[in-house]
Short mmCIF file of C-alpha atoms in Angstrom, two decimals:
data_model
loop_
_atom_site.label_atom_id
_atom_site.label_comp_id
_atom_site.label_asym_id
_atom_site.label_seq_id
_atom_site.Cartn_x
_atom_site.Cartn_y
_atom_site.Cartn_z
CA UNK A 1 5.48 22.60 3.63
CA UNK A 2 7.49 23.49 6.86
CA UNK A 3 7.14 23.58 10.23
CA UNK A 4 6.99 27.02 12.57
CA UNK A 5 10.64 26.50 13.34
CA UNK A 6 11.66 25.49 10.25
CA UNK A 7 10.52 28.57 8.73
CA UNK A 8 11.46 30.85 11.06
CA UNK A 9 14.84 29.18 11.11
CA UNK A 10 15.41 28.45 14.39
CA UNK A 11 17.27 25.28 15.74
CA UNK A 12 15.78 22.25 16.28
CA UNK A 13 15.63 22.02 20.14
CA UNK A 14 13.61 18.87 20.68
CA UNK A 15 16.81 16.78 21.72
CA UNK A 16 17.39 18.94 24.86
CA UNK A 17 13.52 18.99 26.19
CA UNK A 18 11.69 17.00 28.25
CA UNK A 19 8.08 16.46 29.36
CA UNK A 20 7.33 19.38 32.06
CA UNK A 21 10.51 20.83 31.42
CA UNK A 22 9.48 24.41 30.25
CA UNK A 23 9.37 25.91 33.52
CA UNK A 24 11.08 28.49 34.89
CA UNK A 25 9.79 28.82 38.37
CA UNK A 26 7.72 26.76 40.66
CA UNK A 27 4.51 26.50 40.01
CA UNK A 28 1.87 27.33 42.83
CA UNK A 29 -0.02 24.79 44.96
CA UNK A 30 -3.07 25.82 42.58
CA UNK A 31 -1.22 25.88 39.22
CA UNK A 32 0.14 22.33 40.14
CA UNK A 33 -3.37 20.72 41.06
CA UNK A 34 -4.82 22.59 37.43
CA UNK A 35 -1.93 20.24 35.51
CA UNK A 36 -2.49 17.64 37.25
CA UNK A 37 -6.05 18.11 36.50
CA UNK A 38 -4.77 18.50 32.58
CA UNK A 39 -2.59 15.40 32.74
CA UNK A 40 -5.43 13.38 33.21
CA UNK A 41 -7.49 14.86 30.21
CA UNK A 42 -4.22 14.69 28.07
CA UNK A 43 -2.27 11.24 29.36
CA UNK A 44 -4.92 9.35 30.74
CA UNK A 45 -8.53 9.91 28.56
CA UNK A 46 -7.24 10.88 25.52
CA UNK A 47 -4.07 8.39 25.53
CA UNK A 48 -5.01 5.38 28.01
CA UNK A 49 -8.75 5.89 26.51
CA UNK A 50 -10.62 6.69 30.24
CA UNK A 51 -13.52 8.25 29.23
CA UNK A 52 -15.54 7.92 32.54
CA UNK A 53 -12.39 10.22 34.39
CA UNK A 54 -14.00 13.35 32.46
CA UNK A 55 -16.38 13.18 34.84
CA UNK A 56 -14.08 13.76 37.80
CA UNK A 57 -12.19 16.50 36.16
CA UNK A 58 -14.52 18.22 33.63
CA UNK A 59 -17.31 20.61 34.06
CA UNK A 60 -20.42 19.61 32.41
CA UNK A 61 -20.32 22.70 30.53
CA UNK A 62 -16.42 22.02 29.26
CA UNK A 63 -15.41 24.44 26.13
CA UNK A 64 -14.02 22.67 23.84
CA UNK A 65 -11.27 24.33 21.63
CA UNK A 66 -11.60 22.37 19.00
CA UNK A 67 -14.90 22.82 16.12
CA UNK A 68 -14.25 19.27 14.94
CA UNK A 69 -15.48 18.63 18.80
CA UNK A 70 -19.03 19.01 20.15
CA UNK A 71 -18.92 21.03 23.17
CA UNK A 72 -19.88 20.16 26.84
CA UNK A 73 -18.39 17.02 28.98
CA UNK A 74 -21.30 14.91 27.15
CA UNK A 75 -20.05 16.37 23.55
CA UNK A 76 -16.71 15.52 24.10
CA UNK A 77 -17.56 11.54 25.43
CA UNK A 78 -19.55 10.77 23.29
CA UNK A 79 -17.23 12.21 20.11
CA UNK A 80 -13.88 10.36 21.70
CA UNK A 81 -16.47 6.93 22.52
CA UNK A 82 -15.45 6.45 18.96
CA UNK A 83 -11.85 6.79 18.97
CA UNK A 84 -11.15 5.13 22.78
CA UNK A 85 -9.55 1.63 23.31
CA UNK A 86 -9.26 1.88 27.31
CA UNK A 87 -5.99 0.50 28.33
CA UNK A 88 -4.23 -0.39 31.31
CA UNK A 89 -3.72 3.22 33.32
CA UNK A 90 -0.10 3.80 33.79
CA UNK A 91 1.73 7.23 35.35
CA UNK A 92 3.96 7.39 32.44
CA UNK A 93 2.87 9.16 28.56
CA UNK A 94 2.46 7.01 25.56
CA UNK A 95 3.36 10.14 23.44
CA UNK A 96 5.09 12.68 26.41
CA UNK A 97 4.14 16.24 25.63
CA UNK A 98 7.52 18.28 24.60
CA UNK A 99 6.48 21.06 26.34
CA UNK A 100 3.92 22.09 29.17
CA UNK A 101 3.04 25.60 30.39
CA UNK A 102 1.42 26.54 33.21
CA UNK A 103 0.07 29.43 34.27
CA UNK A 104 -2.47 30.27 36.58
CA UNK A 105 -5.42 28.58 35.34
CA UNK A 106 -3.91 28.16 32.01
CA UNK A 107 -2.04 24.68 31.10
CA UNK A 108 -0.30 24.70 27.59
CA UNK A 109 0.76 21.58 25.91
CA UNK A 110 2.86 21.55 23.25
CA UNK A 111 3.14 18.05 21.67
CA UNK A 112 4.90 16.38 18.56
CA UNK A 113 2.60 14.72 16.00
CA UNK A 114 4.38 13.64 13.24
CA UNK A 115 2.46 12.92 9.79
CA UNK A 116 2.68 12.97 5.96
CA UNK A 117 3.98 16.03 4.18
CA UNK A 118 1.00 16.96 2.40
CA UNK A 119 3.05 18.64 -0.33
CA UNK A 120 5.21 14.91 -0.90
CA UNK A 121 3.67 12.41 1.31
CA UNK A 122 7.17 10.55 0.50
CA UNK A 123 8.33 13.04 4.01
#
């Protein structure tokens, strides 16, 4: 099984990019506090394992993208309660994102998760 860019046969880019480095402009005073809002979900619940900071930066009516994932700021707690070993909060990533997007009210991260081939586990 390949990867999008494998498939589509485009070079492997990775090397050159670096967390926050896919933008091409500044982003706005508003765009900037909406990822840092999204850092915090992304680096510091889901990787340091802060559950009690959704309730500073998520609405209790959160939609969550994913079905695996009950919605609501509730849904999500109590589904990542399982997962969460809180660790000491530090500014830098465990796992950096590659990418990150922002626009507007839209924050995109694109992230590299790296598992077993499911066609030959052996990749």
């Amino acid at each position: 099984m390949k990867n999008a860019q494998e498939a589509s046969g485009a070079p492997n880019t990775n090397a050159d990019t670096k967390p926050h480095g896919g933008s091409t402009g500044t982003l706005t005073a508003q765009e900037k506090k909406n990822q840092d809002i999204a850092d915090i979900e992304m680096r510091d619940i889901l990787q340091y394992g802060h559950l009690e900071l959704a309730d500073n930066v998520m609405a209790t009516g959160y939609i969550q993208h994913n079905p695996n994932v009950p919605g609501g700021r509730d849904g999500f707690k109590n589904f990542f309660a399982r997962f969460a070993k809180p660790t000491e909060l530090k500014p830098e990533w465990k796992r950096p994102p590659v990418l990150v997007l922002t626009s507007g009210n839209i924050v995109f991260y694109l992230v590299e998760n790296e598992g077993k081939e499911p066609v030959d586990p052996a990749k």
